[in-house]
């Protein structure tokens, strides 16, 4: 299994992702934002951070990076694509996922552990999870307030494309949405950081299952 | 001015009905401070652009494309060109 981890200028969670997969016995390779060929990758992670300084809007400039054309091509041929936090924002700006991530209601940068609930097991990320299962994941964001028009929101709910929900809404996201996927279930974005879930004894068990979902 | 340098001001705002936590915080502050008791504030951003274009229509087209593709996220924001005027060409900066 070949996993690519995309690094934009300002990305800062790439080593957490590589480390998490190493803990699971899998090798993930860092890929520069000027790279144009991702045909070798079966799974692609867009990690968290502040791509291009979050200037303009988070993800607004990153989506024009050369590597994004390769990410779109990979998604079209069915590779699994996961955007975490800033990576989720990039996927939304790129139009691979619907909606946008606004400033948190309450205007506070949130850095804490929150409970999330699995809403759908129809995405690559949640395929090994039980619907209704609850567990803790860390969040670390200022712009995580998921916003989308009402018609799309209804569609996401009807099609089972809301994959994770916050148990207690920390940031004002519509329907407390923490993660969504595209119609194929193979492109997923979420604000919480599964790669940093756990503590001194390693990745938490639910976080392991999430990350392993991406690779089959 | 038929050809030359244009200066444009583009305003980007949250779409109606989209949550605007920043605008709400400023509204609350304005009321709290009794600066404007009944004011409602919407928080957006303004961008001053300077570009070369042969005609006003061409300048409008360029500014519009930039606003639509880059300056605003159409999912949550709308944009408007509030100013577009011909200006004298700036001097090249000395090196």
CSV table of C-alpha atoms in Angstrom, one decimal:
chain,number,residue,atom,x,y,z
A,1,UNK,CA,0.0,0.0,0.0
A,2,UNK,CA,1.5,3.3,-1.1
A,3,UNK,CA,0.4,6.4,1.0
A,4,UNK,CA,1.3,9.9,-0.1
A,5,UNK,CA,1.3,12.8,2.4
A,6,UNK,CA,1.1,16.2,0.7
A,7,UNK,CA,3.2,19.0,2.1
A,8,UNK,CA,2.3,22.6,1.3
A,9,UNK,CA,4.4,25.5,2.6
A,10,UNK,CA,3.0,25.9,6.1
A,11,UNK,CA,1.7,22.4,6.5
A,12,UNK,CA,2.8,21.2,10.0
A,13,UNK,CA,1.1,17.9,10.7
A,14,UNK,CA,2.8,15.8,8.0
A,15,UNK,CA,5.2,14.0,10.4
A,16,UNK,CA,2.3,13.2,12.8
A,17,UNK,CA,0.6,11.4,9.9
A,18,UNK,CA,3.7,9.6,8.8
A,19,UNK,CA,4.4,8.6,12.4
A,20,UNK,CA,0.9,7.4,12.9
A,21,UNK,CA,1.1,5.1,9.8
A,22,UNK,CA,4.6,3.9,10.9
A,23,UNK,CA,3.0,2.9,14.2
A,24,UNK,CA,0.5,0.9,12.2
A,25,UNK,CA,3.4,-0.8,10.2
A,26,UNK,CA,2.8,1.3,7.1
A,27,UNK,CA,5.1,3.6,5.3
A,28,UNK,CA,3.8,7.0,4.1
A,29,UNK,CA,5.8,9.2,1.8
A,30,UNK,CA,6.0,13.0,2.0
A,31,UNK,CA,5.1,14.7,-1.3
A,32,UNK,CA,6.1,18.2,-2.2
A,33,UNK,CA,3.4,20.6,-3.3
A,34,UNK,CA,5.1,21.1,-6.7
A,35,UNK,CA,4.9,17.4,-7.4
A,36,UNK,CA,2.6,16.6,-10.4
A,37,UNK,CA,2.5,12.8,-10.5
A,38,UNK,CA,0.6,10.8,-7.9
A,39,UNK,CA,-0.2,7.9,-10.1
A,40,UNK,CA,1.7,5.6,-7.7
A,41,UNK,CA,-0.4,6.5,-4.7
A,42,UNK,CA,-3.3,4.4,-3.6
A,43,UNK,CA,-4.1,6.7,-0.7
A,44,UNK,CA,-3.4,10.4,-0.3
A,45,UNK,CA,-3.5,12.4,3.0
A,46,UNK,CA,-3.7,16.2,3.0
A,47,UNK,CA,-2.5,16.9,6.6
A,48,UNK,CA,-3.2,19.8,8.9
A,49,UNK,CA,-1.4,23.0,9.3
A,50,UNK,CA,-1.5,26.5,7.8
A,51,UNK,CA,-0.9,26.1,4.1
A,52,UNK,CA,0.4,29.3,2.6
A,53,UNK,CA,-0.1,31.0,6.0
A,54,UNK,CA,-3.9,30.6,5.7
A,55,UNK,CA,-3.7,33.9,3.8
A,56,UNK,CA,-6.9,34.9,2.1
A,57,UNK,CA,-8.8,31.9,3.5
A,58,UNK,CA,-7.5,28.5,4.7
A,59,UNK,CA,-6.9,26.4,1.6
A,60,UNK,CA,-7.7,29.1,-0.8
A,61,UNK,CA,-4.2,29.3,-2.3
A,62,UNK,CA,-3.2,25.7,-1.7
A,63,UNK,CA,-5.9,24.5,-4.0
A,64,UNK,CA,-4.0,26.1,-6.9
A,65,UNK,CA,-0.8,24.2,-6.0
A,66,UNK,CA,0.5,22.0,-8.8
A,67,UNK,CA,0.0,18.8,-6.7
A,68,UNK,CA,-3.7,19.5,-6.5
A,69,UNK,CA,-4.2,18.6,-10.1
A,70,UNK,CA,-2.6,15.2,-9.3
A,71,UNK,CA,-4.9,14.8,-6.2
A,72,UNK,CA,-8.0,15.5,-8.4
A,73,UNK,CA,-6.8,12.9,-11.0
A,74,UNK,CA,-6.1,10.4,-8.2
A,75,UNK,CA,-9.6,10.9,-6.8
A,76,UNK,CA,-11.1,10.4,-10.2
A,77,UNK,CA,-9.3,7.1,-10.6
A,78,UNK,CA,-10.6,6.0,-7.2
A,79,UNK,CA,-7.6,6.6,-4.9
A,80,UNK,CA,-8.6,7.2,-1.3
A,81,UNK,CA,-8.1,10.9,-0.3
A,82,UNK,CA,-8.3,12.2,3.3
A,83,UNK,CA,-8.1,15.8,4.3
A,84,UNK,CA,-7.4,16.4,8.0
A,85,UNK,CA,-8.2,19.9,9.4
A,86,UNK,CA,-6.4,22.3,7.0
A,87,UNK,CA,-6.4,19.4,4.5
A,88,UNK,CA,-10.3,19.3,4.8
A,89,UNK,CA,-10.3,23.1,4.1
A,90,UNK,CA,-8.2,22.5,1.0
A,91,UNK,CA,-10.5,19.8,-0.3
A,92,UNK,CA,-13.5,22.1,0.2
A,93,UNK,CA,-11.8,25.0,-1.6
A,94,UNK,CA,-10.8,22.6,-4.4
A,95,UNK,CA,-14.4,21.5,-4.8
A,96,UNK,CA,-13.6,17.9,-4.1
A,97,UNK,CA,-15.9,18.2,-1.0
A,98,UNK,CA,-19.0,20.4,-0.6
A,99,UNK,CA,-19.2,23.3,1.8
A,100,UNK,CA,-16.7,25.6,3.5
A,101,UNK,CA,-15.1,26.0,6.9
A,102,UNK,CA,-15.9,29.3,8.5
A,103,UNK,CA,-14.4,30.9,11.6
A,104,UNK,CA,-15.6,29.1,14.7
A,105,UNK,CA,-18.7,30.5,16.3
A,106,UNK,CA,-17.4,32.1,19.4
A,107,UNK,CA,-14.2,33.2,17.5
A,108,UNK,CA,-11.9,31.1,19.7
A,109,UNK,CA,-9.1,28.9,18.5
A,110,UNK,CA,-10.0,25.5,19.8
A,111,UNK,CA,-7.3,23.1,21.0
A,112,UNK,CA,-8.9,20.3,23.0
A,113,UNK,CA,-10.2,16.7,23.0
A,114,UNK,CA,-13.8,16.2,21.9
A,115,UNK,CA,-16.2,13.3,21.6
A,116,UNK,CA,-17.3,12.4,18.1
A,117,UNK,CA,-19.9,10.0,16.9
A,118,UNK,CA,-19.7,7.8,13.7
A,119,UNK,CA,-22.7,8.7,11.6
A,120,UNK,CA,-21.9,6.6,8.5
A,121,UNK,CA,-19.7,3.7,7.8
A,122,UNK,CA,-20.0,4.4,4.0
A,123,UNK,CA,-16.7,6.2,3.7
A,124,UNK,CA,-13.2,4.7,3.4
A,125,UNK,CA,-12.3,6.4,6.6
A,126,UNK,CA,-15.2,5.0,8.7
A,127,UNK,CA,-15.6,1.6,6.9
A,128,UNK,CA,-14.2,-0.3,10.0
A,129,UNK,CA,-16.3,1.8,12.5
A,130,UNK,CA,-19.7,1.0,14.0
A,131,UNK,CA,-22.4,3.6,13.3
A,132,UNK,CA,-23.2,5.3,16.6
A,133,UNK,CA,-19.8,4.5,18.1
A,134,UNK,CA,-18.4,7.4,20.1
A,135,UNK,CA,-14.8,8.2,20.9
A,136,UNK,CA,-12.4,11.0,21.6
A,137,UNK,CA,-10.4,12.9,19.0
A,138,UNK,CA,-8.3,16.1,19.4
A,139,UNK,CA,-9.3,19.3,17.5
A,140,UNK,CA,-7.0,22.1,16.8
A,141,UNK,CA,-8.5,24.9,14.7
A,142,UNK,CA,-9.9,28.4,14.3
A,143,UNK,CA,-11.8,27.8,11.1
A,144,UNK,CA,-13.7,24.5,11.6
A,145,UNK,CA,-17.3,25.8,11.5
A,146,UNK,CA,-18.7,23.6,8.7
A,147,UNK,CA,-21.1,25.6,6.5
A,148,UNK,CA,-23.0,24.6,3.4
A,149,UNK,CA,-26.3,25.6,1.7
A,150,UNK,CA,-29.5,24.0,3.0
A,151,UNK,CA,-30.1,21.9,-0.1
A,152,UNK,CA,-26.6,20.3,0.0
A,153,UNK,CA,-26.9,19.8,3.7
A,154,UNK,CA,-30.1,17.8,3.2
A,155,UNK,CA,-28.4,15.8,0.4
A,156,UNK,CA,-25.4,15.0,2.6
A,157,UNK,CA,-27.7,13.7,5.3
A,158,UNK,CA,-29.9,11.7,3.0
A,159,UNK,CA,-26.9,10.1,1.2
A,160,UNK,CA,-25.1,9.2,4.4
A,161,UNK,CA,-22.2,11.5,3.6
A,162,UNK,CA,-22.0,13.0,7.0
A,163,UNK,CA,-19.4,10.6,8.4
A,164,UNK,CA,-18.6,12.1,11.8
A,165,UNK,CA,-20.5,14.4,14.1
A,166,UNK,CA,-19.5,16.2,17.3
A,167,UNK,CA,-21.3,15.0,20.4
A,168,UNK,CA,-21.2,18.5,21.7
A,169,UNK,CA,-20.8,21.1,18.9
A,170,UNK,CA,-17.6,23.0,19.7
A,171,UNK,CA,-17.5,25.4,16.7
A,172,UNK,CA,-21.0,26.1,15.4
A,173,UNK,CA,-20.8,23.6,12.5
A,174,UNK,CA,-24.1,23.0,10.8
A,175,UNK,CA,-25.7,19.8,12.2
A,176,UNK,CA,-22.5,19.5,14.4
A,177,UNK,CA,-20.7,18.0,11.3
A,178,UNK,CA,-17.1,17.0,12.0
A,179,UNK,CA,-16.5,15.1,8.7
A,180,UNK,CA,-18.0,14.6,5.3
A,181,UNK,CA,-17.3,12.5,2.2
A,182,UNK,CA,-17.9,12.8,-1.5
A,183,UNK,CA,-20.6,10.7,-3.3
A,184,UNK,CA,-18.1,7.8,-3.8
A,185,UNK,CA,-17.1,7.7,-0.1
A,186,UNK,CA,-13.5,7.7,-1.2
A,187,UNK,CA,-12.7,11.4,-0.6
A,188,UNK,CA,-13.2,12.3,3.0
A,189,UNK,CA,-12.5,15.4,5.1
A,190,UNK,CA,-12.6,15.9,8.8
A,191,UNK,CA,-11.6,18.6,11.2
A,192,UNK,CA,-10.4,16.4,14.2
A,193,UNK,CA,-6.9,14.9,14.1
A,194,UNK,CA,-7.0,11.0,14.3
A,195,UNK,CA,-3.2,10.9,13.8
A,196,UNK,CA,-2.8,12.6,17.2
A,197,UNK,CA,-5.4,10.7,19.1
A,198,UNK,CA,-4.0,8.8,22.0
A,199,UNK,CA,-1.2,9.4,24.4
A,200,UNK,CA,2.0,8.0,25.7
A,201,UNK,CA,1.0,4.5,24.8
A,202,UNK,CA,0.4,5.3,21.1
A,203,UNK,CA,-2.6,5.9,18.9
A,204,UNK,CA,-6.0,5.2,20.4
A,205,UNK,CA,-7.7,2.1,19.1
A,206,UNK,CA,-10.6,3.9,17.3
A,207,UNK,CA,-8.0,6.3,15.6
A,208,UNK,CA,-6.1,3.2,14.4
A,209,UNK,CA,-9.2,1.8,12.8
A,210,UNK,CA,-10.0,5.2,11.2
A,211,UNK,CA,-6.5,5.5,9.7
A,212,UNK,CA,-6.5,1.9,8.6
A,213,UNK,CA,-9.8,2.4,6.8
A,214,UNK,CA,-8.0,4.7,4.3
A,215,UNK,CA,-5.8,1.9,3.2
A,216,UNK,CA,-8.5,-0.9,2.8
B,1,UNK,CA,-8.9,56.4,-20.3
B,2,UNK,CA,-8.9,53.9,-23.2
B,3,UNK,CA,-5.8,51.9,-22.2
B,4,UNK,CA,-3.6,51.9,-19.1
B,5,UNK,CA,-3.7,51.2,-15.4
B,6,UNK,CA,-6.8,50.6,-13.5
B,7,UNK,CA,-7.5,50.7,-9.8
B,8,UNK,CA,-10.3,48.5,-8.4
B,9,UNK,CA,-11.8,48.0,-5.0
B,10,UNK,CA,-13.5,44.6,-4.4
B,11,UNK,CA,-15.6,43.9,-1.4
B,12,UNK,CA,-16.1,40.3,-0.2
B,13,UNK,CA,-18.9,39.7,2.3
B,14,UNK,CA,-20.6,36.6,3.8
B,15,UNK,CA,-23.7,35.6,1.8
B,16,UNK,CA,-27.0,36.5,3.4
B,17,UNK,CA,-28.0,33.8,5.9
B,18,UNK,CA,-24.4,32.5,6.3
B,19,UNK,CA,-23.1,32.6,9.9
B,20,UNK,CA,-20.9,35.6,10.4
B,21,UNK,CA,-19.3,35.2,13.9
B,22,UNK,CA,-16.9,38.1,13.4
B,23,UNK,CA,-19.7,40.5,12.4
B,24,UNK,CA,-21.7,39.4,15.4
B,25,UNK,CA,-18.9,39.9,17.8
B,26,UNK,CA,-18.4,43.5,16.4
B,27,UNK,CA,-22.1,44.1,16.5
B,28,UNK,CA,-22.1,43.0,20.2
B,29,UNK,CA,-19.1,45.2,20.9
B,30,UNK,CA,-20.7,48.3,19.2
B,31,UNK,CA,-23.9,47.9,21.3
B,32,UNK,CA,-22.0,47.1,24.5
B,33,UNK,CA,-19.9,50.2,24.1
B,34,UNK,CA,-23.0,52.3,23.2
B,35,UNK,CA,-21.3,53.4,20.0
B,36,UNK,CA,-24.2,52.5,17.8
B,37,UNK,CA,-27.0,51.0,19.7
B,38,UNK,CA,-29.0,49.7,16.7
B,39,UNK,CA,-26.1,49.0,14.4
B,40,UNK,CA,-25.7,45.6,12.7
B,41,UNK,CA,-22.2,44.9,11.4
B,42,UNK,CA,-21.4,42.4,8.7
B,43,UNK,CA,-17.6,41.6,8.6
B,44,UNK,CA,-16.1,41.2,5.2
B,45,UNK,CA,-12.9,42.2,3.5
B,46,UNK,CA,-11.9,44.8,0.9
B,47,UNK,CA,-9.2,44.2,-1.7
B,48,UNK,CA,-7.5,47.0,-3.6
B,49,UNK,CA,-6.3,45.8,-7.0
B,50,UNK,CA,-4.1,47.6,-9.6
B,51,UNK,CA,-3.9,46.1,-13.1
B,52,UNK,CA,-3.2,46.9,-16.7
B,53,UNK,CA,-6.0,46.6,-19.2
B,54,UNK,CA,-6.8,48.0,-22.6
B,55,UNK,CA,-10.4,48.9,-21.9
B,56,UNK,CA,-12.7,49.3,-19.0
B,57,UNK,CA,-14.6,46.2,-20.0
B,58,UNK,CA,-11.3,44.2,-20.1
B,59,UNK,CA,-10.4,45.6,-16.6
B,60,UNK,CA,-13.9,44.5,-15.3
B,61,UNK,CA,-13.4,41.1,-16.8
B,62,UNK,CA,-10.0,40.6,-15.1
B,63,UNK,CA,-11.2,41.9,-11.7
B,64,UNK,CA,-14.3,39.7,-11.9
B,65,UNK,CA,-12.4,36.6,-12.8
B,66,UNK,CA,-9.9,37.2,-9.9
B,67,UNK,CA,-12.8,37.9,-7.5
B,68,UNK,CA,-14.8,34.8,-8.5
B,69,UNK,CA,-11.8,32.4,-8.6
B,70,UNK,CA,-9.6,33.6,-5.8
B,71,UNK,CA,-10.8,36.4,-3.6
B,72,UNK,CA,-14.2,35.0,-2.7
B,73,UNK,CA,-15.4,31.5,-1.8
B,74,UNK,CA,-18.8,31.4,-3.6
B,75,UNK,CA,-20.1,28.8,-1.2
B,76,UNK,CA,-20.1,31.3,1.7
B,77,UNK,CA,-19.3,34.7,0.2
B,78,UNK,CA,-20.4,37.2,-2.4
B,79,UNK,CA,-18.3,39.8,-4.0
B,80,UNK,CA,-18.8,43.2,-5.7
B,81,UNK,CA,-16.6,45.6,-7.5
B,82,UNK,CA,-17.4,48.9,-5.7
B,83,UNK,CA,-14.8,51.0,-7.5
B,84,UNK,CA,-13.0,50.9,-10.8
B,85,UNK,CA,-11.1,53.9,-12.1
B,86,UNK,CA,-8.3,54.6,-14.5
B,87,UNK,CA,-5.2,55.9,-12.8
B,88,UNK,CA,-2.0,57.3,-14.1
B,89,UNK,CA,0.6,54.6,-14.6
B,90,UNK,CA,2.7,54.1,-11.5
B,91,UNK,CA,6.4,54.8,-11.8
B,92,UNK,CA,8.5,51.7,-11.8
B,93,UNK,CA,10.1,51.3,-8.4
B,94,UNK,CA,13.8,52.3,-8.4
B,95,UNK,CA,16.2,49.6,-7.6
